[in-house]
Structures are given as structure tokens and as C-alpha cells.
Short mmCIF file of C-alpha atoms in Angstrom, two decimals:
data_model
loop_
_atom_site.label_atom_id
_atom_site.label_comp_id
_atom_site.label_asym_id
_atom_site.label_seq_id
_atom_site.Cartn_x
_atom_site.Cartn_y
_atom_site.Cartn_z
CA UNK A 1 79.93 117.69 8.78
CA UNK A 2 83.62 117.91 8.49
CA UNK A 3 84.32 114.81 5.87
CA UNK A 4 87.94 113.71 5.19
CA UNK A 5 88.48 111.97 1.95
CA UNK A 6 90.98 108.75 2.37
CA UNK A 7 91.49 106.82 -0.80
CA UNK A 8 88.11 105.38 -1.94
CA UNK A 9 86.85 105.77 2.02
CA UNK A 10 84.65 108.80 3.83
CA UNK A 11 86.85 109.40 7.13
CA UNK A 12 84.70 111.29 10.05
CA UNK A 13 86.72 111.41 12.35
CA UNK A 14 84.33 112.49 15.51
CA UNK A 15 82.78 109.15 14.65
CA UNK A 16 85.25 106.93 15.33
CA UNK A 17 85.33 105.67 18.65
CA UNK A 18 88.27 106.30 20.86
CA UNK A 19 89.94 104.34 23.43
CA UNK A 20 89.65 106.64 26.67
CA UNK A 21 92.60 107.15 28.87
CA UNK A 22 92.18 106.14 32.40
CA UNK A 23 95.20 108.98 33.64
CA UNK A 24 92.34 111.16 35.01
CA UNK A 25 90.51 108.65 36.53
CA UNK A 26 93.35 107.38 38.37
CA UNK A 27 94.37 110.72 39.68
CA UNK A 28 90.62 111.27 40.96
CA UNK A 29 91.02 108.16 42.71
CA UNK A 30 94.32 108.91 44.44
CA UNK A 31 92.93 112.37 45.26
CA UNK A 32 89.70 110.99 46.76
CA UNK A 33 91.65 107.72 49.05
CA UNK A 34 94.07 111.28 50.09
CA UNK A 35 90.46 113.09 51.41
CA UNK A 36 88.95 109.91 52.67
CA UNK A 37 92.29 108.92 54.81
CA UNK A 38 92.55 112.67 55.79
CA UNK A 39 88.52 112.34 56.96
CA UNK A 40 89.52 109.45 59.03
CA UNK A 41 92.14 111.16 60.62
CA UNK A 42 89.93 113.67 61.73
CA UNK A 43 87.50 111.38 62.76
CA UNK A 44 89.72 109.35 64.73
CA UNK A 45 90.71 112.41 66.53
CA UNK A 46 87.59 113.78 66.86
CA UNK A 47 85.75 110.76 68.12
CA UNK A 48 88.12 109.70 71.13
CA UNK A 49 87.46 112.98 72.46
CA UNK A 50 84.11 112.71 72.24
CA UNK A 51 83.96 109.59 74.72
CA UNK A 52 86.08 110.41 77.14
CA UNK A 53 84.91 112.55 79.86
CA UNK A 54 87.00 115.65 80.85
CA UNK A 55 89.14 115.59 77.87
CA UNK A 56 92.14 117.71 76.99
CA UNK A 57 91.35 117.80 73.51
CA UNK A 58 95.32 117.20 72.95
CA UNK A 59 94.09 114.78 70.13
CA UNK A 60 92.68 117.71 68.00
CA UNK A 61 95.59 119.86 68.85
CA UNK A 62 98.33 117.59 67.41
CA UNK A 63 96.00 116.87 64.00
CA UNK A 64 97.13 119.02 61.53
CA UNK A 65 100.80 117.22 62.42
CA UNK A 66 99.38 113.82 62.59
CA UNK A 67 97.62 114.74 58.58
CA UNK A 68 101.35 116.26 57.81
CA UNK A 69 102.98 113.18 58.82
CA UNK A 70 100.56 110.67 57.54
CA UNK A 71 101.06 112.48 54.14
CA UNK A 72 104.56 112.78 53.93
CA UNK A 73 104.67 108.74 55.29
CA UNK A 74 102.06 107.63 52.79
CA UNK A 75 103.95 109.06 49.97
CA UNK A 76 107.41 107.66 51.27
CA UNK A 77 105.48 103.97 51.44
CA UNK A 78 103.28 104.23 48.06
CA UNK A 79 100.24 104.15 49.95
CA UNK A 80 98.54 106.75 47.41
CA UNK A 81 100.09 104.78 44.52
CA UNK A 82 98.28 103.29 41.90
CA UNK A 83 98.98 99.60 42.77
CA UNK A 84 96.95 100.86 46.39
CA UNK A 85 93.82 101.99 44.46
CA UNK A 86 92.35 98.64 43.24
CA UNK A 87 94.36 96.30 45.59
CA UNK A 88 92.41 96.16 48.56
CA UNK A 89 95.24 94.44 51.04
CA UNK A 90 97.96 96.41 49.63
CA UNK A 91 95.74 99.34 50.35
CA UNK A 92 94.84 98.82 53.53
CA UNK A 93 98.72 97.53 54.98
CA UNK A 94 100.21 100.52 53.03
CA UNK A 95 97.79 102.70 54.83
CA UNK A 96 98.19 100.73 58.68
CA UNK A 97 101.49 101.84 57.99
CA UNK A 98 101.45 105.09 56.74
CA UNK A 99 99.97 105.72 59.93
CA UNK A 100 101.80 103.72 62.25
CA UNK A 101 104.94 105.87 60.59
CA UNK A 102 103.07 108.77 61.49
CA UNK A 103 102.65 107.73 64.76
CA UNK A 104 105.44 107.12 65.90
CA UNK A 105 107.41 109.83 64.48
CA UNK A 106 104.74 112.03 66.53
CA UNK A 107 105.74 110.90 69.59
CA UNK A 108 109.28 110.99 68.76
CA UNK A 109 108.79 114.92 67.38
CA UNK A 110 107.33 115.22 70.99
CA UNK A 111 109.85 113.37 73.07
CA UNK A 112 112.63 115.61 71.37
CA UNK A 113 111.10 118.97 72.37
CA UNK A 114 110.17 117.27 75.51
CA UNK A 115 106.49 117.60 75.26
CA UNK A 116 105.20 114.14 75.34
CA UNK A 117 103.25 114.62 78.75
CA UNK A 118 100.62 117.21 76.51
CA UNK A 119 99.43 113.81 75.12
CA UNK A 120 97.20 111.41 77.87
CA UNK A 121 98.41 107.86 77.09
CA UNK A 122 94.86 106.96 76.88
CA UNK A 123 93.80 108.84 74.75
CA UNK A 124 96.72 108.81 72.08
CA UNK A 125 96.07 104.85 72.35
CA UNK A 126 92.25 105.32 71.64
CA UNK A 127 92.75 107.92 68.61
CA UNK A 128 95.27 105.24 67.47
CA UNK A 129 93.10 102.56 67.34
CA UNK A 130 90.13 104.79 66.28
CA UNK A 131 91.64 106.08 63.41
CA UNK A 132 93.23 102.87 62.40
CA UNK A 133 89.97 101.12 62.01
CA UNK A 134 88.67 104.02 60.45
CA UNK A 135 91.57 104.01 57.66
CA UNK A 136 90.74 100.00 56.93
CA UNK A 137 87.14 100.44 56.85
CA UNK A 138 87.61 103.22 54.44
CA UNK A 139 90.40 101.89 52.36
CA UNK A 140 88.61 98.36 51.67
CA UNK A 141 85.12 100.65 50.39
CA UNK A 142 87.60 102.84 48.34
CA UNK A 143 89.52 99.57 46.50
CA UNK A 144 86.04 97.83 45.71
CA UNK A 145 84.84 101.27 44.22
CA UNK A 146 88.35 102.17 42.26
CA UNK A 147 88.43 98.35 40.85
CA UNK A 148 84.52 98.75 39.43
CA UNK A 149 85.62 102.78 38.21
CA UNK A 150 89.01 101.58 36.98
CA UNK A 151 87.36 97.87 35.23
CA UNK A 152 89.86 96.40 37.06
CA UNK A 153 92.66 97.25 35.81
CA UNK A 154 94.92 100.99 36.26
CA UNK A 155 95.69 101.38 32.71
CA UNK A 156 93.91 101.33 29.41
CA UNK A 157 96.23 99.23 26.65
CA UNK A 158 95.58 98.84 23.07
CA UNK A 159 97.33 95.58 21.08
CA UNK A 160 97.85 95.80 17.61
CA UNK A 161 98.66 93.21 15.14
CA UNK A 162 100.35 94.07 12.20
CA UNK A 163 101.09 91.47 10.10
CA UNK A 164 102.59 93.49 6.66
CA UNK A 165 99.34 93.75 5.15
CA UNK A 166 96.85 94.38 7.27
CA UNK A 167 96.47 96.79 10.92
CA UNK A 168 93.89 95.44 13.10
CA UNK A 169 93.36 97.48 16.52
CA UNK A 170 92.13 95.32 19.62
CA UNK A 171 91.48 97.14 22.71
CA UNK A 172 92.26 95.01 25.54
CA UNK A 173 90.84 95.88 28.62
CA UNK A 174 87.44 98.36 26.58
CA UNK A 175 84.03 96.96 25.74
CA UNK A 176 85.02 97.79 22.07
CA UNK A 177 85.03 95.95 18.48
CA UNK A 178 88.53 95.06 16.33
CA UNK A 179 89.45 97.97 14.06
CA UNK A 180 90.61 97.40 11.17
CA UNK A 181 93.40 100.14 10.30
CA UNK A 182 92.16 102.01 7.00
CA UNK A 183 96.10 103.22 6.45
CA UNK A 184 99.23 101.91 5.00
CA UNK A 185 101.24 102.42 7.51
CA UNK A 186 104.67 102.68 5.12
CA UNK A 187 103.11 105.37 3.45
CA UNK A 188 103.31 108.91 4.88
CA UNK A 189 99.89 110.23 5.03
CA UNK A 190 98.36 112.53 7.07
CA UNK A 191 95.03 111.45 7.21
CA UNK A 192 96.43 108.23 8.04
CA UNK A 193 98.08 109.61 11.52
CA UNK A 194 94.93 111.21 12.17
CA UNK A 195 92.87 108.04 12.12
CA UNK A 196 95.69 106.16 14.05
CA UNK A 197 95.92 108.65 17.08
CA UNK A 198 92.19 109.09 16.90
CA UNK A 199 91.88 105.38 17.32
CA UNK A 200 94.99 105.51 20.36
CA UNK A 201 95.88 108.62 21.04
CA UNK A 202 94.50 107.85 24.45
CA UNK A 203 95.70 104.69 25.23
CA UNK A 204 97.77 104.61 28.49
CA UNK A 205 99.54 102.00 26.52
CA UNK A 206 99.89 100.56 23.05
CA UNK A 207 101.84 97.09 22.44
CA UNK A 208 102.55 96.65 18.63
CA UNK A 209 103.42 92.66 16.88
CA UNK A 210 104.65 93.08 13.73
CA UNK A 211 107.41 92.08 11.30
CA UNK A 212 110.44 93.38 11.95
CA UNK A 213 111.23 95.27 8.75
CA UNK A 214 107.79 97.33 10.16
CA UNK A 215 109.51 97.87 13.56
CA UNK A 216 111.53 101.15 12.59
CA UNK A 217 108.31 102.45 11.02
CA UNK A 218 106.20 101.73 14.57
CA UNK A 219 109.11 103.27 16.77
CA UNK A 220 108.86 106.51 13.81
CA UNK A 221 104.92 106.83 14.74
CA UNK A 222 105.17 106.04 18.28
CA UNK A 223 107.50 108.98 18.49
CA UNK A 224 105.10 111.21 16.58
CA UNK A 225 101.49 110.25 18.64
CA UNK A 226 103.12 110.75 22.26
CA UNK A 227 101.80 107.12 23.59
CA UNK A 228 103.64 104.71 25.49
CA UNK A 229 104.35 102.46 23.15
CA UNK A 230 105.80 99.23 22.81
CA UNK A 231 106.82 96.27 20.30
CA UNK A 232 106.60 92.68 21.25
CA UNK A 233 110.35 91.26 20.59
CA UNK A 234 109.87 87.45 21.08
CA UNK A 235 113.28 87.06 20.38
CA UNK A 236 114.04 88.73 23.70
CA UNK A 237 111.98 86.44 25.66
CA UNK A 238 114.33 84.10 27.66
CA UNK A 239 116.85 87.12 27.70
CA UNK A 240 114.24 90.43 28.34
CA UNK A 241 116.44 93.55 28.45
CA UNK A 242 115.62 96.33 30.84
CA UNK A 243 115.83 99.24 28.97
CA UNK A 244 117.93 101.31 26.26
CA UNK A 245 121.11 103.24 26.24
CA UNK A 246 123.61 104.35 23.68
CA UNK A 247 127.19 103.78 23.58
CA UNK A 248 129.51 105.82 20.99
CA UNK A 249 126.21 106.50 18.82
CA UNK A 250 125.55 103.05 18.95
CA UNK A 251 121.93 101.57 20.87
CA UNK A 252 122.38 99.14 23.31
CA UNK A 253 119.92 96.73 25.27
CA UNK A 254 120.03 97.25 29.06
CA UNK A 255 119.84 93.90 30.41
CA UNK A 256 120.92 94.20 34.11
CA UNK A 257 120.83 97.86 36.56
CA UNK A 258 120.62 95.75 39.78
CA UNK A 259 117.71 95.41 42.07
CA UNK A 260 118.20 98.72 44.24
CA UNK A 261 118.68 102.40 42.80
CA UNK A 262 121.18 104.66 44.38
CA UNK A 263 118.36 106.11 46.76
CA UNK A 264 117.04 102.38 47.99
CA UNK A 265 120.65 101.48 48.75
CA UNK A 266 121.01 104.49 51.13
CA UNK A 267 117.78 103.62 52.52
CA UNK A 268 118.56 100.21 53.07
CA UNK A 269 122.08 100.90 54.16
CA UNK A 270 120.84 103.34 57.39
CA UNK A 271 117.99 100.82 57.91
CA UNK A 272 120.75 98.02 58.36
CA UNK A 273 122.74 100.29 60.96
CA UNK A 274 119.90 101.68 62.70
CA UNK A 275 118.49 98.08 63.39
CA UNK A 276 122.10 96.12 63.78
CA UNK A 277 123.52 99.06 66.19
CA UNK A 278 120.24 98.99 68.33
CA UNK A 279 120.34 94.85 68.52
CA UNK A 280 123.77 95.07 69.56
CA UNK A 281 123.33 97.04 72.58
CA UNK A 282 120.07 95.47 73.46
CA UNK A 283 121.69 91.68 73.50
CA UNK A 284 125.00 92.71 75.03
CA UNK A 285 123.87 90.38 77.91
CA UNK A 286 123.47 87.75 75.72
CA UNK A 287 126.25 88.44 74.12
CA UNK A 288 128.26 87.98 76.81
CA UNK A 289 126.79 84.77 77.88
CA UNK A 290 126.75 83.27 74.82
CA UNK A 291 130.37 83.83 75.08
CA UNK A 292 130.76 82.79 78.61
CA UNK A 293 129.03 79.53 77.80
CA UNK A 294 131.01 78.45 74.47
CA UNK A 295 134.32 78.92 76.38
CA UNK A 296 133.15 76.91 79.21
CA UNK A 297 131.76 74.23 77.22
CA UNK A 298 134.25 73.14 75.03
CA UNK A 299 137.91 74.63 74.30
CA UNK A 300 138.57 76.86 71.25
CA UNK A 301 137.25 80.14 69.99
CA UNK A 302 134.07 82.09 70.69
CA UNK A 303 133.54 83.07 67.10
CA UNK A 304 133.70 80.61 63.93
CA UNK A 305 134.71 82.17 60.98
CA UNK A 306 133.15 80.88 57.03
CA UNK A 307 133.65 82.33 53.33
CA UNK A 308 130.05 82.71 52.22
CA UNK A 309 129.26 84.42 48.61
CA UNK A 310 128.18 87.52 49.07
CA UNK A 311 126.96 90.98 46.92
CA UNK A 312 128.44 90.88 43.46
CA UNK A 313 129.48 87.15 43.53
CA UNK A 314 132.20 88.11 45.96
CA UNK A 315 133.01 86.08 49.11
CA UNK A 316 133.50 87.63 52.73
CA UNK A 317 133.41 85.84 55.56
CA UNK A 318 130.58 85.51 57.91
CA UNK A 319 130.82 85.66 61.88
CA UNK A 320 129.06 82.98 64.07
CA UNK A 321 129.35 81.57 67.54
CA UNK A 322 131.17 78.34 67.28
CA UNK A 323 128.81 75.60 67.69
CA UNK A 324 131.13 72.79 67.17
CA UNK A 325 133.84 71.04 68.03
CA UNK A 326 136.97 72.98 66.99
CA UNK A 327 138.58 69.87 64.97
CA UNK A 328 134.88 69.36 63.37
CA UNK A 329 134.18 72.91 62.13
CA UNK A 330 133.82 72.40 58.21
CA UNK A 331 135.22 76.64 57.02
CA UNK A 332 134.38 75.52 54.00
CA UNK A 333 130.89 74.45 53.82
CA UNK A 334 131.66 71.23 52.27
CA UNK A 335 129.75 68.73 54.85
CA UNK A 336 126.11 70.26 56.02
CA UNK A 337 125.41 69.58 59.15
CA UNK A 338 122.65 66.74 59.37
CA UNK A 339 120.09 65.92 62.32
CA UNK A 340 122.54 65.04 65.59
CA UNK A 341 125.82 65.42 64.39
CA UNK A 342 128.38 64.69 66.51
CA UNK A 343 130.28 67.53 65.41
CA UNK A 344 127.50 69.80 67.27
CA UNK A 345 128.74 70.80 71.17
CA UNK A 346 126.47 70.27 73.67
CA UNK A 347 125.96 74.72 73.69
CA UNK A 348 125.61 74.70 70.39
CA UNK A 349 122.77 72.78 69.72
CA UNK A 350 121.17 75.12 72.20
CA UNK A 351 122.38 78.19 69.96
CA UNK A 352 121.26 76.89 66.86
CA UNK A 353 117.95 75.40 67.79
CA UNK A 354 117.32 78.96 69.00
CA UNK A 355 119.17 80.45 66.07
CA UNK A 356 121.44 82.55 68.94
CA UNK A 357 124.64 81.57 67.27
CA UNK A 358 123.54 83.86 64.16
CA UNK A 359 123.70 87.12 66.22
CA UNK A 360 127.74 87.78 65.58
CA UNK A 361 126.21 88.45 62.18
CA UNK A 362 125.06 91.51 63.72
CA UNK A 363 128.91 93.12 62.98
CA UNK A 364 128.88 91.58 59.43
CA UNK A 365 126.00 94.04 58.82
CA UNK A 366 127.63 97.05 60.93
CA UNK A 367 131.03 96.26 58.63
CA UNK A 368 129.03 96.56 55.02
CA UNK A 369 129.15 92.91 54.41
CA UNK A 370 125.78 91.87 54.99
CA UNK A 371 122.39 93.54 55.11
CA UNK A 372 119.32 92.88 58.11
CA UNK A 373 117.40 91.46 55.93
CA UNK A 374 118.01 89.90 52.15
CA UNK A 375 118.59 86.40 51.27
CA UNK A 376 120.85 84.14 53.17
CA UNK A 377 124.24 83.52 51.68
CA UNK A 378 125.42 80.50 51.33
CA UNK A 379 128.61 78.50 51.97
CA UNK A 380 130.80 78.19 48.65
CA UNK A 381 130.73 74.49 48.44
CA UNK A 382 127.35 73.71 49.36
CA UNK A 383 125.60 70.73 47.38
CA UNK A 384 122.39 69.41 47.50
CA UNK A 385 122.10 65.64 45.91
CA UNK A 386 125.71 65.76 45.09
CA UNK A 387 125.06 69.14 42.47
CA UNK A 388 126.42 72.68 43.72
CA UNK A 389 123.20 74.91 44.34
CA UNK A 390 124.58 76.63 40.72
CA UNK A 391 124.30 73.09 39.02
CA UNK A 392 121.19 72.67 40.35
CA UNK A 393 119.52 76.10 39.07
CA UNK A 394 121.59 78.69 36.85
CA UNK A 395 119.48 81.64 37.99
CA UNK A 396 121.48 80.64 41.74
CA UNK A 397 123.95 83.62 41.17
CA UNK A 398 121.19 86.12 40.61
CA UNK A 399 120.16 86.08 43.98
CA UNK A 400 123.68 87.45 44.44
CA UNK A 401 122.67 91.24 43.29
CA UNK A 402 122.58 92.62 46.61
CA UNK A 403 124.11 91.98 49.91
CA UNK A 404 122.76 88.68 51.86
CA UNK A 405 121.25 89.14 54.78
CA UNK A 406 120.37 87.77 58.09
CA UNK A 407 116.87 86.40 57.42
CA UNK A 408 114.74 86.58 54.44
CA UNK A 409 112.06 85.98 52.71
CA UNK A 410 112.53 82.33 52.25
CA UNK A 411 113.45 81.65 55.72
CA UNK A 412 109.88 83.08 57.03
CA UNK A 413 108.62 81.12 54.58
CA UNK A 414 109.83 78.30 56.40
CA UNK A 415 112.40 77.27 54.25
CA UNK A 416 115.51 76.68 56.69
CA UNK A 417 118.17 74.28 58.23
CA UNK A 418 120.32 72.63 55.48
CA UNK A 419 118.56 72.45 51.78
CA UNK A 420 119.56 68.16 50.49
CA UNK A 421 116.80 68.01 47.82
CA UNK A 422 117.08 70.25 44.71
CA UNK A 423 113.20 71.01 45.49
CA UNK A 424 114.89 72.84 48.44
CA UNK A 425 117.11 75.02 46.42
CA UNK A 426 114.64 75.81 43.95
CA UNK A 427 112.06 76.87 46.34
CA UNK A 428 115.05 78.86 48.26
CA UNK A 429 115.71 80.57 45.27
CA UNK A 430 112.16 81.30 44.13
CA UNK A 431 111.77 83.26 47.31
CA UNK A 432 114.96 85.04 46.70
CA UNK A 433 114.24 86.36 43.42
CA UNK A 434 110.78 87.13 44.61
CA UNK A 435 112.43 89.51 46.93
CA UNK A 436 114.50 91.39 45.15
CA UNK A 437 112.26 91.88 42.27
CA UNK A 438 109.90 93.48 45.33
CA UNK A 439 111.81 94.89 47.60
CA UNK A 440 110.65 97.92 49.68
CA UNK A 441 111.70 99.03 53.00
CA UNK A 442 108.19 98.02 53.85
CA UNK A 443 108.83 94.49 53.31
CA UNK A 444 111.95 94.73 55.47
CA UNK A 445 110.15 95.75 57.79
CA UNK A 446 107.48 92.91 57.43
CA UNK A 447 109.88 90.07 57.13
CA UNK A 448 111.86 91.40 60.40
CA UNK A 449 108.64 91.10 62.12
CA UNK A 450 107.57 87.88 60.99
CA UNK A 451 111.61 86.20 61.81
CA UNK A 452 110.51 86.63 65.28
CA UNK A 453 108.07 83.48 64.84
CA UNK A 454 111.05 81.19 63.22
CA UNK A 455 113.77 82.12 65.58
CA UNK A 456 113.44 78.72 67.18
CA UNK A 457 112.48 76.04 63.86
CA UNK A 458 111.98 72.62 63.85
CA UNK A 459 115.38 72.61 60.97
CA UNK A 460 117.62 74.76 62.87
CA UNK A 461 119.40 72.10 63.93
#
């Protein structure tokens, strides 16, 4: 046996056990979910033909596109991510809507080259729905499997504590003992690296404690065993920095890169004008009445003009049909409006209760000001219990990263009409954050969706 003499100890290496990485496993996984959702879309083709009598088989002849889209949509929404392999809801929505994707950009491919008669509305609707049931059978079988495979968790992580004199080894998530480290870690010795990266060198992750005179020896290892590793700075804790950089030589902590990357924004951005552009022309009529109505109701303008704060801190101001008196309209924000004001026109209670007087936002969004969907900006001087919403939480202006929006997460959360209570800033807020710590277009999507059951709230008002 090949024996390795370290200090007074016997090292054998091949008995030491090691941590096992979990990278293969996971790309098994994401491979089989890919064969299994492919199976189903064969199956959901294949069966609908099947049952109906005197089919065309048009179902079969458009499935290598459908598996094409559904591929190329599934990637786009993380449905083959890791998060999808042991989350059985995320798993199953990203793959509804990988599919839905796929769907519809089928019968758009086919509308375009004017084909869409080749495919019998029945039977598209019954593959649909076929395959669909299908994909959330299969997807909630594949999470319970990848969660028992995977022990629950996608990565396998190794915490070491290092306090100066003594290295002990815990692996987190691995029916395995404490190791105690046999190696000085300050002194340079190979036999010493070999027991280390025999002990982690398959760790999907490695989180170091330890003094910080030992930190620049850690970050010289770390570089050395090809891990990813990571030191616990408690210091950093009500501050965390996001990552690294350099200036003139010089490291820096990255504390703030924003919420969206260059290739979200554009994403967002043609999901704003897609949506606002298409709303516009489809309430035209309403529009117009809206219009018609405010005129006729009481005298001054259609539109009522407000500074709210928007992306960056900045103010712009927002569009709404006037629902007030003229000589009652607060442009600043300083008086909310309460349950029956007075200053509320007979037309515009109707607007607001049905949240109609919010659709002129429709051109803040077409102008760059405002997004579909994002959290609601608020007036400047907006108080709740006699605090501005800043006074009442400091993390208020972080919800200021990205442009607002017309509805939000906290607003299909119920949280709407004017917030008096600090409770009702606070819970605002938490939603806020929420979002743009988890933004997708996905969620967009969802929230959109899900505005369409609080258009007309019990505190628009």
C-alpha cells in the first residue's frame, strides 16, 4: 500500500473518505426531466390521435417542432434548471409554461406561413391538454425522485472551522464524521494539500470561519484546490457585498449591480411595449369614454398629472384620469385620499373603484418611465402616521432600483388603496424587495394574470 509519512502520522490517502460532488448527479437529473418531458410530448401527441376517429395525424406531424420549441422555451424559463429538479411546484409551473410558450409560438409559426388550417382545433386542444397533464404527472414523480437522489439539497457543502490552532472539517449536508485537519495550514506542505483536497476536493462548495490573519492563507489554497470556496465575513453582515472588482490595482467590495442585467432589461423593456401598445389599442373605446365621461361630469382636464419617484430615485410624473375636483387635486401627494372624500367626483369614484383611472399609465410605460409590472411608485410626500414611508423603513429607497410599475407584487397580494399604518408600508415594501430580488419574466407574466382579480378592490377607493 502506498503509505505517506506526515509528521509522526501514517497518511493513506485512498482511505480517507471523501465528500462526493453532486455536479454529475445533477446533470443526470436535468438530462433525465429533458427525456421524460420529451416522452410526454410524444405521448401527448401520440395519444390524441389515437382516440379520435379519422384522424389527420397533424399532431405527429408538427412534433419534432413542438420538442424544438418546448426546448428552446424551457431553457429561456429555467425549467431544466437546478432549482426545477427538487422543487416540485417550481417544476411543474416552469414546465406548464415551457409548454404553453411552445404552444403558442406554434400556432403563431403557423399563422405566419399561413398554415394554421393543417391543425383540427380539436385536436391541437386535446394534444394540449394531453400533454400538459402528462408533463405534471411526470414532473411531480421526477422532483420526489431528484430530492431522495439529490438528499435534498442540489449541492454538496463542506464548513470548516478554523480557529488558529486547530482545522476541523464538517460536512454539512453527508452522513459523515468531523475531521480533524492533520496539517498546519501556515506551513507549506505538500502532503498537507493532498489530505485537504482529498478531504474537499469534491465539495460543490466549501465555506471557511477563521481568524482573519488566516484569511489570505484560505483565499491562497482555495485558489490552488479549484473549489468554490468561501470565508464567512461577519463583519459584512448588515452590509453583504455582492461581489469583487479592482480599481487602480486596488480590490474593492461590490455592494450594489442593480436587480436586472443588461439582457433582463431588454427583455423587460420589449415585454413593457409589447403589452402597453397592445392594451392601448384594445381599450381605445374605453379610452374614449373615460374621457367623454370626466369632461361631462365635472369641468377641468381629462388627465391629472403627479411627480411620483421613480427608477434611480428620480421623479417623473405619472398620467391618470382626473378623478377629482380640479381645485381638490393634491399634485403633490401630501393629503391621501381617505374613504368618501369629498374631493372624489361622482366619475371618479367609478374609475377608481374599478381602477380605470390607472390606464393613462399605459403611455408612462410606452414613454420609458414606468414598466407593466414592478412596484408602484409612490407620491413624494406620502406619510403614513405622520412619518414619510423613508422614516418609516430605510430600505424604502431600495425598492427604487428599477422602474415602478403599474401593478405588482404587493398589490396582488392585496396590499392597496392608501397605506396609514407603518404595518402597511412595511408589508408594501417586503413585497417589493421580494420582487426584485426574484424577478423573471415569468413572474411578470404571473402577476399580470393574477391583477385581473384586484382590478376592482375593496381599498381602491
Amino acid at each position: 500500500m502506498n503509505q505517506l509519512t506526515l509528521g509522526e502520522h501514517i497518511l493513506c490517502p485512498e482511505k480517507i473518505p471523501s465528500l462526493a460532488s453532486k455536479a454529475h448527479n445533477r446533470f443526470r437529473l436535468v438530462l433525465c426531466v429533458f427525456i421524460a418531458d420529451v416522452i410526454c410530448l410524444v405521448l401527448g401527441a401520440l395519444l390524441p390521435d389515437l382516440w379520435l376517429p379519422g384522424s389527420s395525424g397533424s399532431a405527429l406531424a408538427m412534433l419534432p417542432l413542438m420538442i424544438v420549441l418546448h426546448a428552446l422555451s424551457g431553457f429561456w424559463l429555467r425549467a431544466f434548471s437546478g432549482e426545477a429538479l427538487i422543487s416540485a411546484r417550481l417544476s411543474v409551473r416552469l414546465a406548464i409554461g415551457s409548454n404553453l410558450c411552445a404552444a403558442a409560438l406554434l400556432l403563431f409559426i403557423l399563422f405566419v406561413l399561413q398554415q394554421s388550417q393543417i391543425v383540427p382545433r380539436l385536436s391541437f386542444e386535446l394534444t394540449l391538454l394531453t400533454t400538459l397533464f402528462l408533463l405534471l404527472t411526470g414532473r411531480l414523480l421526477l422532483a420526489r425522485y431528484a430530492r431522495r437522489s439529490l438528499a435534498g439539497q442540489l449541492h454538496s457543502v463542506v464548513r470548516i472551522e478554523d480557529d488558529g490552532a486547530a482545522t476541523t472539517i464538517w460536512p454539512v449536508d453527508q452522513a459523515m464524521p468531523a475531521r480533524q485537519l492533520r496539517w498546519d495550514i501556515g506551513a507549506d506542505d505538500p502532503l498537507g494539500y493532498h489530505e485537504l483536497a482529498t478531504l474537499v476536493g469534491n465539495a460543490d462548495r466549501v465555506v471557511v470561519h477563521c481568524p482573519d490573519n488566516r484569511r489570505p492563507t484560505w483565499v491562497h489554497i482555495f485558489q490552488g484546490l479549484n473549489v468554490h470556496g468561501e470565508i464567512i465575513a461577519r463583519e459584512l453582515g448588515r452590509n453583504p457585498p455582492v461581489g469583487i472588482g479592482a480599481f487602480n490595482g486596488e480590490a474593492t467590495l461590490i455592494v450594489a449591480r442593480g436587480p436586472l442585467g443588461l439582457s433582463d432589461r431588454i427583455v423587460k423593456r420589449a415585454f413593457d411595449v409589447a403589452v402597453s401598445s397592445l392594451a392601448l389599442l384594445v381599450l381605445l373605446p374605453l379610452i374614449l369614454g373615460a374621457a367623454i365621461a370626466i369632461k361631462l361630469d365635472s369641468p377641468g382636464s381629462v388627465f391629472f398629472r403627479q411627480p411620483r419617484i421613480g427608477r434611480q430615485n428620480r421623479q417623473f410624473h405619472i398620467y391618470k384620469f382626473r378623478s377629482m375636483l380640479s381645485d381638490g387635486s393634491d399634485s403633490g401627494g401630501v393629503c391621501s385620499t381617505l374613504r368618501g372624500d369629498a374631493r372624489v367626483t361622482r366619475i371618479g369614484r367609478v374609475l377608481r373603484r374599478t381602477s380605470i383611472d390607472e390606464i393613462p399609465q399605459l403611455i408612462n410605460v410606452l414613454r420609458g418611465d414606468m414598466s407593466i409590472v414592478a412596484p408602484r411608485p409612490h407620491a413624494v410626500h406620502s406619510m403614513a402616521q405622520d412619518k414619510y414611508f423613508w422614516e418609516v423603513d430605510a430600505r424604502y429607497w431600495h425598492r427604487h432600483a428599477c422602474k415602478p410599475g403599474m401593478t405588482g407584487l404587493a398589490q396582488v397580494r392585496g396590499h392597496r388603496g392608501t397605506a396609514l399604518e407603518a404595518k402597511d408600508v412595511q408589508d408594501r415594501l417586503a413585497a417589493d424587495l421580494e420582487y426584485l430580488n426574484k424577478w423573471s419574466l415569468w413572474l411578470d407574466i404571473a402577476i399580470l394574470f393574477r391583477t385581473l382579480r384586484v382590478i376592482v378592490h375593496k381599498n381602491a377607493f
